[in-house]
JSON list of C-alpha atoms in Angstrom, two decimals:
[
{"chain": "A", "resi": 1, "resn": "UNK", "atom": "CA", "xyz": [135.89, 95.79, 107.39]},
{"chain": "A", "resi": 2, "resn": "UNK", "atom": "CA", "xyz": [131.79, 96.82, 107.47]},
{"chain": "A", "resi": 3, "resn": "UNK", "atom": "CA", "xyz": [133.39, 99.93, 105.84]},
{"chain": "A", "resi": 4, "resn": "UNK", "atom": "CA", "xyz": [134.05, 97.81, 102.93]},
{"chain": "A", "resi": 5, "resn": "UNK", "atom": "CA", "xyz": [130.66, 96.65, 102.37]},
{"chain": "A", "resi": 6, "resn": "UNK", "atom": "CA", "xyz": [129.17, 99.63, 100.95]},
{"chain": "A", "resi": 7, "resn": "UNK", "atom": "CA", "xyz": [131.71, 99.30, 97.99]},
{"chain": "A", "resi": 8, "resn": "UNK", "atom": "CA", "xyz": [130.71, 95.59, 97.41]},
{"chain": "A", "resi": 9, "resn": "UNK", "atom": "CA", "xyz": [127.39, 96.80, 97.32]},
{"chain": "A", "resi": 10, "resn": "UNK", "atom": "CA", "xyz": [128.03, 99.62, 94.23]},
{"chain": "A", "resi": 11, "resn": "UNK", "atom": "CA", "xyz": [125.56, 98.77, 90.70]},
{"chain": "A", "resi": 12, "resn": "UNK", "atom": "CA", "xyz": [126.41, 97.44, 87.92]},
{"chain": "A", "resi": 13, "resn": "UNK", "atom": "CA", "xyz": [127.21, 100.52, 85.96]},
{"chain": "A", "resi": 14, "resn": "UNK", "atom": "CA", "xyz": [124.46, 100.97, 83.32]},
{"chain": "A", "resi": 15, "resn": "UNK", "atom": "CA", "xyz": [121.84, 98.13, 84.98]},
{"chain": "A", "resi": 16, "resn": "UNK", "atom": "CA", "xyz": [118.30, 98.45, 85.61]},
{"chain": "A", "resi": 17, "resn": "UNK", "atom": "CA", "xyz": [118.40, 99.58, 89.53]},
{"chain": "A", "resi": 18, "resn": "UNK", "atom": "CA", "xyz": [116.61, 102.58, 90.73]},
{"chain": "A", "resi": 19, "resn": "UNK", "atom": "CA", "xyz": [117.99, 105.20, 92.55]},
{"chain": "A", "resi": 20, "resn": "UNK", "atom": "CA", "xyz": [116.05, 104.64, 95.77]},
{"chain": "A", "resi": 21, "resn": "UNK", "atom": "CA", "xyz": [116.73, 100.93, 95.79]},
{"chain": "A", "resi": 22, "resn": "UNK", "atom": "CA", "xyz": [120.44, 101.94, 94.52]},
{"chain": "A", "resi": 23, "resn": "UNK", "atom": "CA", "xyz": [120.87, 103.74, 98.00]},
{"chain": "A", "resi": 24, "resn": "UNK", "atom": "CA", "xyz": [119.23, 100.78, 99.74]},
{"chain": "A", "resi": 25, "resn": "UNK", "atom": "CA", "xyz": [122.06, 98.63, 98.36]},
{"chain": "A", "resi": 26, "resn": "UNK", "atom": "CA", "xyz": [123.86, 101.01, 100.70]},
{"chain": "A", "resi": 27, "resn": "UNK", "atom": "CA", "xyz": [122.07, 100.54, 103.90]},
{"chain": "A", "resi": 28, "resn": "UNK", "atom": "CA", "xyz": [120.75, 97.24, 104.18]},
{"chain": "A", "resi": 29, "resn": "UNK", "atom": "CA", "xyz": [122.19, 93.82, 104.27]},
{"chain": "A", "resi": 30, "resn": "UNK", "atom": "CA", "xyz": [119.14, 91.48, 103.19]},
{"chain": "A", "resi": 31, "resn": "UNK", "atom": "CA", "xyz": [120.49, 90.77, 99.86]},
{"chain": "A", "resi": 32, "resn": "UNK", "atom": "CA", "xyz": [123.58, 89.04, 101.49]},
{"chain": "A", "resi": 33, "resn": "UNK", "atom": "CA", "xyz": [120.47, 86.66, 103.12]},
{"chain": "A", "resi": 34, "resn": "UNK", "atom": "CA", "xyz": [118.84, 86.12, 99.41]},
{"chain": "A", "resi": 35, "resn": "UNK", "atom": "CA", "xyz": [119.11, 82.54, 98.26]},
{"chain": "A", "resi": 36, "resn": "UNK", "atom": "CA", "xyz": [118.15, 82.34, 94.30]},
{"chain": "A", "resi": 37, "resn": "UNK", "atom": "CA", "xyz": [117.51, 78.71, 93.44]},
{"chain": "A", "resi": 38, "resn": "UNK", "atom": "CA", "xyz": [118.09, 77.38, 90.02]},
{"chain": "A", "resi": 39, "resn": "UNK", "atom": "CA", "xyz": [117.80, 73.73, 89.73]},
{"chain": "A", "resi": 40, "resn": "UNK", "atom": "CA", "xyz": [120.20, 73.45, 86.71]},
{"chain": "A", "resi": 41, "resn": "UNK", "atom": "CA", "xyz": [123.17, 74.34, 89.01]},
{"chain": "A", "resi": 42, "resn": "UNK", "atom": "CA", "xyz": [121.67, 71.87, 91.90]},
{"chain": "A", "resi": 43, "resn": "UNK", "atom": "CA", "xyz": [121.53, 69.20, 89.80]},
{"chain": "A", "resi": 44, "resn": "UNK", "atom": "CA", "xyz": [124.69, 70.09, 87.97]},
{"chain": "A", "resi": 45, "resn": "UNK", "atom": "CA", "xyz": [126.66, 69.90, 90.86]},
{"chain": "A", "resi": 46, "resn": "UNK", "atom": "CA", "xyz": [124.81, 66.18, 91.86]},
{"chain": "A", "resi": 47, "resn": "UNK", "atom": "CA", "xyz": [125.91, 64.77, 88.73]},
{"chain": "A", "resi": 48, "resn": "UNK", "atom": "CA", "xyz": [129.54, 65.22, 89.00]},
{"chain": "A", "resi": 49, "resn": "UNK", "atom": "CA", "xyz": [129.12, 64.64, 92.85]},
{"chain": "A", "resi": 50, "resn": "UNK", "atom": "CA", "xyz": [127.57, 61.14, 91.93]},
{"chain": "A", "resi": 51, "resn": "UNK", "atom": "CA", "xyz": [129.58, 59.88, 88.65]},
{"chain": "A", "resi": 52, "resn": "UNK", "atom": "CA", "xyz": [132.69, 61.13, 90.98]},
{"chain": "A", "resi": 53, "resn": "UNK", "atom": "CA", "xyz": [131.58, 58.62, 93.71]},
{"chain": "A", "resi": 54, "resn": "UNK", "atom": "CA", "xyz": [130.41, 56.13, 91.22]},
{"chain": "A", "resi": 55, "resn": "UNK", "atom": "CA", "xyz": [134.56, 56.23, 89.91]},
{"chain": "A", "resi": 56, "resn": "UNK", "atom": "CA", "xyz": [136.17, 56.18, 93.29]},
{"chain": "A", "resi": 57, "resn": "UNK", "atom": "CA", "xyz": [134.39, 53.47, 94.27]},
{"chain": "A", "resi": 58, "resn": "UNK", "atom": "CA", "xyz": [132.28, 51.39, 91.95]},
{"chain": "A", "resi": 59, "resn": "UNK", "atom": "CA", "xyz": [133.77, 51.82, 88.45]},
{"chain": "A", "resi": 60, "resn": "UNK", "atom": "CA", "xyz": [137.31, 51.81, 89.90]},
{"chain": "A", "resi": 61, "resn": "UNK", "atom": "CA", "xyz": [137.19, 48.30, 90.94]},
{"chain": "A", "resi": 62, "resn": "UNK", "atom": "CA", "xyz": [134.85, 47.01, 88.25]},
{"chain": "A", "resi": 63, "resn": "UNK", "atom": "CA", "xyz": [137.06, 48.26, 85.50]},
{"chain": "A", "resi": 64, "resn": "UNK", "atom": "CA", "xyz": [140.45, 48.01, 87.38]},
{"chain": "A", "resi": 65, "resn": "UNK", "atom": "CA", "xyz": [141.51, 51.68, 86.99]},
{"chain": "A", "resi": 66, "resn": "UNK", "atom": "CA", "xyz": [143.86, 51.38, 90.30]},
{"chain": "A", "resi": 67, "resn": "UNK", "atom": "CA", "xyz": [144.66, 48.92, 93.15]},
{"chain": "A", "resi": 68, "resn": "UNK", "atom": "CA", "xyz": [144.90, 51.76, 95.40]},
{"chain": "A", "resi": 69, "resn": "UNK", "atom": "CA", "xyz": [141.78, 54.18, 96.92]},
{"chain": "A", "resi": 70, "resn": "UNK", "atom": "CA", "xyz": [141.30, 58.10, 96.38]},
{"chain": "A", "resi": 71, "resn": "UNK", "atom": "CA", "xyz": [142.77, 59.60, 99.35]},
{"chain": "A", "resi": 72, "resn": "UNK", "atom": "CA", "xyz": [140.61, 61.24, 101.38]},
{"chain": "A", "resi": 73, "resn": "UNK", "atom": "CA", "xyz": [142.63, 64.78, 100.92]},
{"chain": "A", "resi": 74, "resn": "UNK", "atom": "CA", "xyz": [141.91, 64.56, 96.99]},
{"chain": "A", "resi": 75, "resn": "UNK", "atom": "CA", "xyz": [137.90, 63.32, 97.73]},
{"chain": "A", "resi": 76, "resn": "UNK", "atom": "CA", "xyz": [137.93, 66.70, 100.03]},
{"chain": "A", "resi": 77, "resn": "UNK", "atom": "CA", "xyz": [139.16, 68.81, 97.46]},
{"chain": "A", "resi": 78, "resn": "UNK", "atom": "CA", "xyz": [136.87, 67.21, 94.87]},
{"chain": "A", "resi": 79, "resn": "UNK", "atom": "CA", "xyz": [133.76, 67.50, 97.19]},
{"chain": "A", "resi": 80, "resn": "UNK", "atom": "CA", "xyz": [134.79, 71.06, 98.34]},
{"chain": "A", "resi": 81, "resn": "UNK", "atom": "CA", "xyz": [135.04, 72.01, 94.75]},
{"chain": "A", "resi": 82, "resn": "UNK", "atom": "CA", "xyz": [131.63, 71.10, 94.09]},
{"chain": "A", "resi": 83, "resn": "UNK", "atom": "CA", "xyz": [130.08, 72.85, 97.29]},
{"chain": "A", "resi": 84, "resn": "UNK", "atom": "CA", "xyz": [132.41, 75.96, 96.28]},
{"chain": "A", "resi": 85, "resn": "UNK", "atom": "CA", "xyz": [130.61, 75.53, 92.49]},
{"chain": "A", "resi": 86, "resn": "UNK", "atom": "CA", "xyz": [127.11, 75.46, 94.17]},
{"chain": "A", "resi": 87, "resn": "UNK", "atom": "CA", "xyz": [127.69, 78.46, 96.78]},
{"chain": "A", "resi": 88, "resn": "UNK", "atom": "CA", "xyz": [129.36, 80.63, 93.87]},
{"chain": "A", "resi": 89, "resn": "UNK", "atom": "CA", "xyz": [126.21, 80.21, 91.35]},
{"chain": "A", "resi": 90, "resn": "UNK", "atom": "CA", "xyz": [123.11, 79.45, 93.38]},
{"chain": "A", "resi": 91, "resn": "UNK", "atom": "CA", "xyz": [123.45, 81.29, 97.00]},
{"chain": "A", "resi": 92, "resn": "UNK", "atom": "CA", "xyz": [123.44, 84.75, 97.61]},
{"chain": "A", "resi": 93, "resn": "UNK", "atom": "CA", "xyz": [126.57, 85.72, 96.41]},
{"chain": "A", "resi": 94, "resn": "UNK", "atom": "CA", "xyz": [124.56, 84.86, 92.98]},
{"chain": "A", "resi": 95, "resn": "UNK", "atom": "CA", "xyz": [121.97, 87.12, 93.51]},
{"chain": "A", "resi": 96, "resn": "UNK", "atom": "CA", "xyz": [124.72, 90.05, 94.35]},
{"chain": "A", "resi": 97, "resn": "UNK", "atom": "CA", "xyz": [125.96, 90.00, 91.33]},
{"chain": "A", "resi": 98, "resn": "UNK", "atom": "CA", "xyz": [123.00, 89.57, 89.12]},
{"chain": "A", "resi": 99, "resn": "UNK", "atom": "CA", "xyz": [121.16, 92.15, 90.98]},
{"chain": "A", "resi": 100, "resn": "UNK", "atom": "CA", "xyz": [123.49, 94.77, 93.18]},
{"chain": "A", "resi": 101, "resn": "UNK", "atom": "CA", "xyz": [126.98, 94.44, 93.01]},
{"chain": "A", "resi": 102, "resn": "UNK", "atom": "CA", "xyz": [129.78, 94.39, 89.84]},
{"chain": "A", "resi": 103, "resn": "UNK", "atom": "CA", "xyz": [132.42, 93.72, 92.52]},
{"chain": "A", "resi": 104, "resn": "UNK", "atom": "CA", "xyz": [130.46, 90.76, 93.31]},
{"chain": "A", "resi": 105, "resn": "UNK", "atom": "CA", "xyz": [130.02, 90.19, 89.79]},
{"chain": "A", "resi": 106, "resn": "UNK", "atom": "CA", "xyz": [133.69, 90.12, 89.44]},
{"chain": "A", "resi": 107, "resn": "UNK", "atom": "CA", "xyz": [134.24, 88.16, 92.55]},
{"chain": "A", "resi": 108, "resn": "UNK", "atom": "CA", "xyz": [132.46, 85.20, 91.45]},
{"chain": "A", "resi": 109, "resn": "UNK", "atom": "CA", "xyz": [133.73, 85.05, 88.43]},
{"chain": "A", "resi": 110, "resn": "UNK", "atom": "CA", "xyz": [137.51, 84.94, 89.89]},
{"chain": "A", "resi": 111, "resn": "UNK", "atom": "CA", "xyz": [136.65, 82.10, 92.70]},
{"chain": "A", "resi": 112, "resn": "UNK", "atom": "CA", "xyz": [134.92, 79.95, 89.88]},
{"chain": "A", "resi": 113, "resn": "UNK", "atom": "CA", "xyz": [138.32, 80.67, 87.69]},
{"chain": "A", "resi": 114, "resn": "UNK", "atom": "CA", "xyz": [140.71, 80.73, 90.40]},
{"chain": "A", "resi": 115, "resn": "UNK", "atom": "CA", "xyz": [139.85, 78.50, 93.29]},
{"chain": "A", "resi": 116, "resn": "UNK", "atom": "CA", "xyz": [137.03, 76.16, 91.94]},
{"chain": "A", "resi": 117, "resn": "UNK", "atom": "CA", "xyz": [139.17, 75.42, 88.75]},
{"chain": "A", "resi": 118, "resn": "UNK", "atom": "CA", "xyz": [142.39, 74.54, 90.51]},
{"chain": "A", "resi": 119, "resn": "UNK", "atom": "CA", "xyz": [140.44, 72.30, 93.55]},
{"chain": "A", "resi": 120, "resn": "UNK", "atom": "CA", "xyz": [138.66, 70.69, 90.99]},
{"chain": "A", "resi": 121, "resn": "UNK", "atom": "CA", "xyz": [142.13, 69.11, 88.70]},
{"chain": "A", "resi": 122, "resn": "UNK", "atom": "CA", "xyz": [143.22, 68.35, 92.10]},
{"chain": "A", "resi": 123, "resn": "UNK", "atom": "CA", "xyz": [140.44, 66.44, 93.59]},
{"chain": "A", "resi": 124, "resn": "UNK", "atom": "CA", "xyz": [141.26, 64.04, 90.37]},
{"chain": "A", "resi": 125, "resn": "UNK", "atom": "CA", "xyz": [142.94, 60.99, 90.50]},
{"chain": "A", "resi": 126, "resn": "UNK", "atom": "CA", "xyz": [144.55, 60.40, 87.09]},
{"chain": "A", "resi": 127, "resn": "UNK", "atom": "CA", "xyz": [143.41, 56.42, 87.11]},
{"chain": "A", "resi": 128, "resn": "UNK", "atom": "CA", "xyz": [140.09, 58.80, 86.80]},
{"chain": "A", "resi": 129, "resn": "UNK", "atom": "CA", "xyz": [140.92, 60.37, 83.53]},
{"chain": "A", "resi": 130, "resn": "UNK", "atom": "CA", "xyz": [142.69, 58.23, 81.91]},
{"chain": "A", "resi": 131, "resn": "UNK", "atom": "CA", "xyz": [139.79, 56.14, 80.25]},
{"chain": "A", "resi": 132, "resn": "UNK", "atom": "CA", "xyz": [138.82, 59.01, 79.22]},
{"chain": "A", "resi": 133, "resn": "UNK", "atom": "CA", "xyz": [141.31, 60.11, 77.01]},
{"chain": "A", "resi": 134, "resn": "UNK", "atom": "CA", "xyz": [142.20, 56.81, 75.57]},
{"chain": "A", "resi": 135, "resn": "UNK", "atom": "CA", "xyz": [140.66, 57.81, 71.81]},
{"chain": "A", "resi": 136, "resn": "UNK", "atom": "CA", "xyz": [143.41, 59.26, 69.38]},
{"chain": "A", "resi": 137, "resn": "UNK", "atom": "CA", "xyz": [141.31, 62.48, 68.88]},
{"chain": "A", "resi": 138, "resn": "UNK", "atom": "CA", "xyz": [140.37, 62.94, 72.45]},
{"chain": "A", "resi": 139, "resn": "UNK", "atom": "CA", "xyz": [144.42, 62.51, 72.99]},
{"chain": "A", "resi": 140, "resn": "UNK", "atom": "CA", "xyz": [145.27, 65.19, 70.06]},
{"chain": "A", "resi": 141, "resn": "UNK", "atom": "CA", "xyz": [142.76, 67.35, 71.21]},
{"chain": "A", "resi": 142, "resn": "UNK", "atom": "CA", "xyz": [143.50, 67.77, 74.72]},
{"chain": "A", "resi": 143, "resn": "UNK", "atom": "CA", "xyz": [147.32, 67.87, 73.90]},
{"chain": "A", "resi": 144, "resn": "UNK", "atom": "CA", "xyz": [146.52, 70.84, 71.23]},
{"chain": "A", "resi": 145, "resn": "UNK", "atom": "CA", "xyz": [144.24, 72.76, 74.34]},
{"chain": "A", "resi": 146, "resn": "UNK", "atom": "CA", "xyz": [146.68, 72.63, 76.80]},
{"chain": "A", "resi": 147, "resn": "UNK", "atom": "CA", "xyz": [150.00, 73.71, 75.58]},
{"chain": "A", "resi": 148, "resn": "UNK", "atom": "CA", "xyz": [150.50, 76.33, 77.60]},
{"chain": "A", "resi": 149, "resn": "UNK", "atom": "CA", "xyz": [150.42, 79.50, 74.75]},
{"chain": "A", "resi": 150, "resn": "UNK", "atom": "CA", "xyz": [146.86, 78.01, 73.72]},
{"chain": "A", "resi": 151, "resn": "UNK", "atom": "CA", "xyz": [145.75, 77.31, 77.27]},
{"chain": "A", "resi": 152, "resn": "UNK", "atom": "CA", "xyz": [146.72, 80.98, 78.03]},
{"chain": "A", "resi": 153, "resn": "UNK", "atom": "CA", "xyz": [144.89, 82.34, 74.97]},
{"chain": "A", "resi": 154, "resn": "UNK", "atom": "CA", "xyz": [141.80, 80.94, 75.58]},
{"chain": "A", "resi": 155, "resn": "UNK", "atom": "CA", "xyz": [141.59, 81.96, 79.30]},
{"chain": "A", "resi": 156, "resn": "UNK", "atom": "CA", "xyz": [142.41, 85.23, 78.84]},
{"chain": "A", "resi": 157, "resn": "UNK", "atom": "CA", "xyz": [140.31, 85.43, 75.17]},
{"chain": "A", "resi": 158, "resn": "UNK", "atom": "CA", "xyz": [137.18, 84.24, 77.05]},
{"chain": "A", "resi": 159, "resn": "UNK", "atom": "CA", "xyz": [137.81, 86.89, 80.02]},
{"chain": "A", "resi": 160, "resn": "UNK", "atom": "CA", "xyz": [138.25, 89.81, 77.20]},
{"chain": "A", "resi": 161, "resn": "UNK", "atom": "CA", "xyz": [135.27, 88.83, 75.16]},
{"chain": "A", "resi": 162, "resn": "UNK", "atom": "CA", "xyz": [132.62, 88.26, 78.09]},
{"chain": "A", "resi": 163, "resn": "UNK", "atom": "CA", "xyz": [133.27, 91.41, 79.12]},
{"chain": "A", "resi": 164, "resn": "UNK", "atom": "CA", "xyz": [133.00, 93.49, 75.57]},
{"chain": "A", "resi": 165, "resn": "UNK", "atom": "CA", "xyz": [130.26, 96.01, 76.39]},
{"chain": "A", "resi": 166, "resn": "UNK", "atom": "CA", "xyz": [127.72, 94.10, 74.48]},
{"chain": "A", "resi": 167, "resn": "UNK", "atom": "CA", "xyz": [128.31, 90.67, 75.65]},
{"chain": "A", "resi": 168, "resn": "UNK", "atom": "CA", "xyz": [128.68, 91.49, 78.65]},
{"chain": "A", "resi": 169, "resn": "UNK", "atom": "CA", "xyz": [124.90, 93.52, 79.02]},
{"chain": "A", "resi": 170, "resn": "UNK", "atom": "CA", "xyz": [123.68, 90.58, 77.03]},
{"chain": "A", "resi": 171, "resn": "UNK", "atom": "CA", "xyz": [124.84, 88.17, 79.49]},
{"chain": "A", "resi": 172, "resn": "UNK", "atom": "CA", "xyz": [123.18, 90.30, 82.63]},
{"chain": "A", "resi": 173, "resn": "UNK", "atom": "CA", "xyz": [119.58, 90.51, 80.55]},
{"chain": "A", "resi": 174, "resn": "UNK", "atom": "CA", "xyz": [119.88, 86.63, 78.69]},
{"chain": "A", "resi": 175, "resn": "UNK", "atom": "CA", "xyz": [120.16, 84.29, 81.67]},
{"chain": "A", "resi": 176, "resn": "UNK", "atom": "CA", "xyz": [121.04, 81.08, 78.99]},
{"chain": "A", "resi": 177, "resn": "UNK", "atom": "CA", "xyz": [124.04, 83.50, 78.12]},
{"chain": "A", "resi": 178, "resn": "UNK", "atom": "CA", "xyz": [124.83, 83.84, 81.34]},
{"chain": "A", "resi": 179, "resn": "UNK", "atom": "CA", "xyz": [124.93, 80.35, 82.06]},
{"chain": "A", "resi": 180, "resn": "UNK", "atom": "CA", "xyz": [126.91, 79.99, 78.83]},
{"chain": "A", "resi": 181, "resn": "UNK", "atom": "CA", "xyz": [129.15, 82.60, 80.14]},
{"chain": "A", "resi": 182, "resn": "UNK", "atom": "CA", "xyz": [129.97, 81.04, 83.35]},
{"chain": "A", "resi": 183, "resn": "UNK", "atom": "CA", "xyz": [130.51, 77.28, 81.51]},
{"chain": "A", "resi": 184, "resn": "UNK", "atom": "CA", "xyz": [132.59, 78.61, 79.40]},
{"chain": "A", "resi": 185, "resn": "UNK", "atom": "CA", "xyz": [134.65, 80.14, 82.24]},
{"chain": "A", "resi": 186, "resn": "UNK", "atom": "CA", "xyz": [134.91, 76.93, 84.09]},
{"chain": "A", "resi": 187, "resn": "UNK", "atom": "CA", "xyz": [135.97, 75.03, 80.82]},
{"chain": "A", "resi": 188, "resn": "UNK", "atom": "CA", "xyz": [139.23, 77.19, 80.06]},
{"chain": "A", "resi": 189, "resn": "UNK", "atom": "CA", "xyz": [139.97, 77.69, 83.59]},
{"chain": "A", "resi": 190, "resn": "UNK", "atom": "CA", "xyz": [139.93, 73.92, 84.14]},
{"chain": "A", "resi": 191, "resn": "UNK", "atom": "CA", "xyz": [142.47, 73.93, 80.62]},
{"chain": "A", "resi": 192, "resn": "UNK", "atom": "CA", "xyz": [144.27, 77.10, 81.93]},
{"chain": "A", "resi": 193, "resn": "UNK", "atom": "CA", "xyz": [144.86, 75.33, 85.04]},
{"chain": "A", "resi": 194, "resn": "UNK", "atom": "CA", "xyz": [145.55, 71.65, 83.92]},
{"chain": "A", "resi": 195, "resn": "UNK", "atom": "CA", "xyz": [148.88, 72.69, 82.15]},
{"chain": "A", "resi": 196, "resn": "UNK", "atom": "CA", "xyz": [150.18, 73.18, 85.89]},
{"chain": "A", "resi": 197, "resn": "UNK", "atom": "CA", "xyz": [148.30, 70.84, 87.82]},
{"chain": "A", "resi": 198, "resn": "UNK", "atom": "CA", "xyz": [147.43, 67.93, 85.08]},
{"chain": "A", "resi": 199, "resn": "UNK", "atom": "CA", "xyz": [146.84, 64.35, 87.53]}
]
């Protein structure tokens, strides 16, 4: 397995890094110890932690949305999807693939596609949604996005183009890009996925 690591460890191709502290990459393990902190994706991950509790709890029997409590298996999967979201963007695995590693790069981009995506539709109850999708345009809308041919279109289409040469250099140098890269990856992922696992 430590074999492995110097392959995680490769450049980006093209990217900034130095020979000397490209063969560091090789020999050292303190960037798997770096923790970059960006208080965006903190408080990010707060807010839907807290408006999530506010709806299981408060709003749901204020406003009547069920008789019957979250389970504690969907709360899990909702709360693990948020610490998953955090750890993917903000830990060190963040600062691997901004800094060292395009296997990283690539890594996080597939566990905030294909496992945050997925845990986060299921951590939903659909008493949740429902209120908010009551609107005729909100209803049309979200029908349109999630047939599965457009659903599949967009997730793929947003994979191809973030990773066109020049977006995806732009993305590495522009850090709002990059944080509109990785919404944008979240958002179809969450339609990708909600054709299968729709609450």
């Amino acid at each position: 397995m430590w074999s492995l690591i110097p392959l995680f460890l490769l450049g980006h191709p093209g990217r900034r890094l130095n020979e000397p502290t490209r063969e560091l990459a090789f020999t050292s393990l303190d960037d798997w110890f770096v923790w970059d902190f960006h208080p965006s994706i903190f408080l990010g991950a707060l807010a839907l932690i807290v408006l999530y509790t506010l709806g299981i709890t408060h709003w749901r029997q204020k406003y009547r949305l069920s008789d019957t409590p979250v389970s504690a298996r969907q709360a899990i999967t909702f709360y693990g999807a948020m610490v998953l979201m955090y750890l993917t963007l903000d830990g060190p695995l963040h600062h691997l693939s901004d800094e060292l590693s395009f296997a990283m790069h690539m890594v996080q981009h597939l566990l905030l596609q294909m496992v945050w995506a997925p845990l986060f539709i299921l951590g939903l109850p659909g008493w949740l949604i429902r209120p908010l999708v009551q609107k005729e345009w909100v209803k049309t809308l979200g029908r349109t996005l999630t047939r599965p041919l457009y659903a599949a279109l967009l997730f793929n289409g947003c994979i191809w183009i973030w990773h066109f040469p020049p977006l995806y250099e732009l993305a590495l140098t522009n850090h709002p890009f990059h944080i509109a890269e990785h919404l944008l990856f979240m958002v179809t992922a969450v339609i990708f996925w909600w054709v299968i696992l729709s609450p």
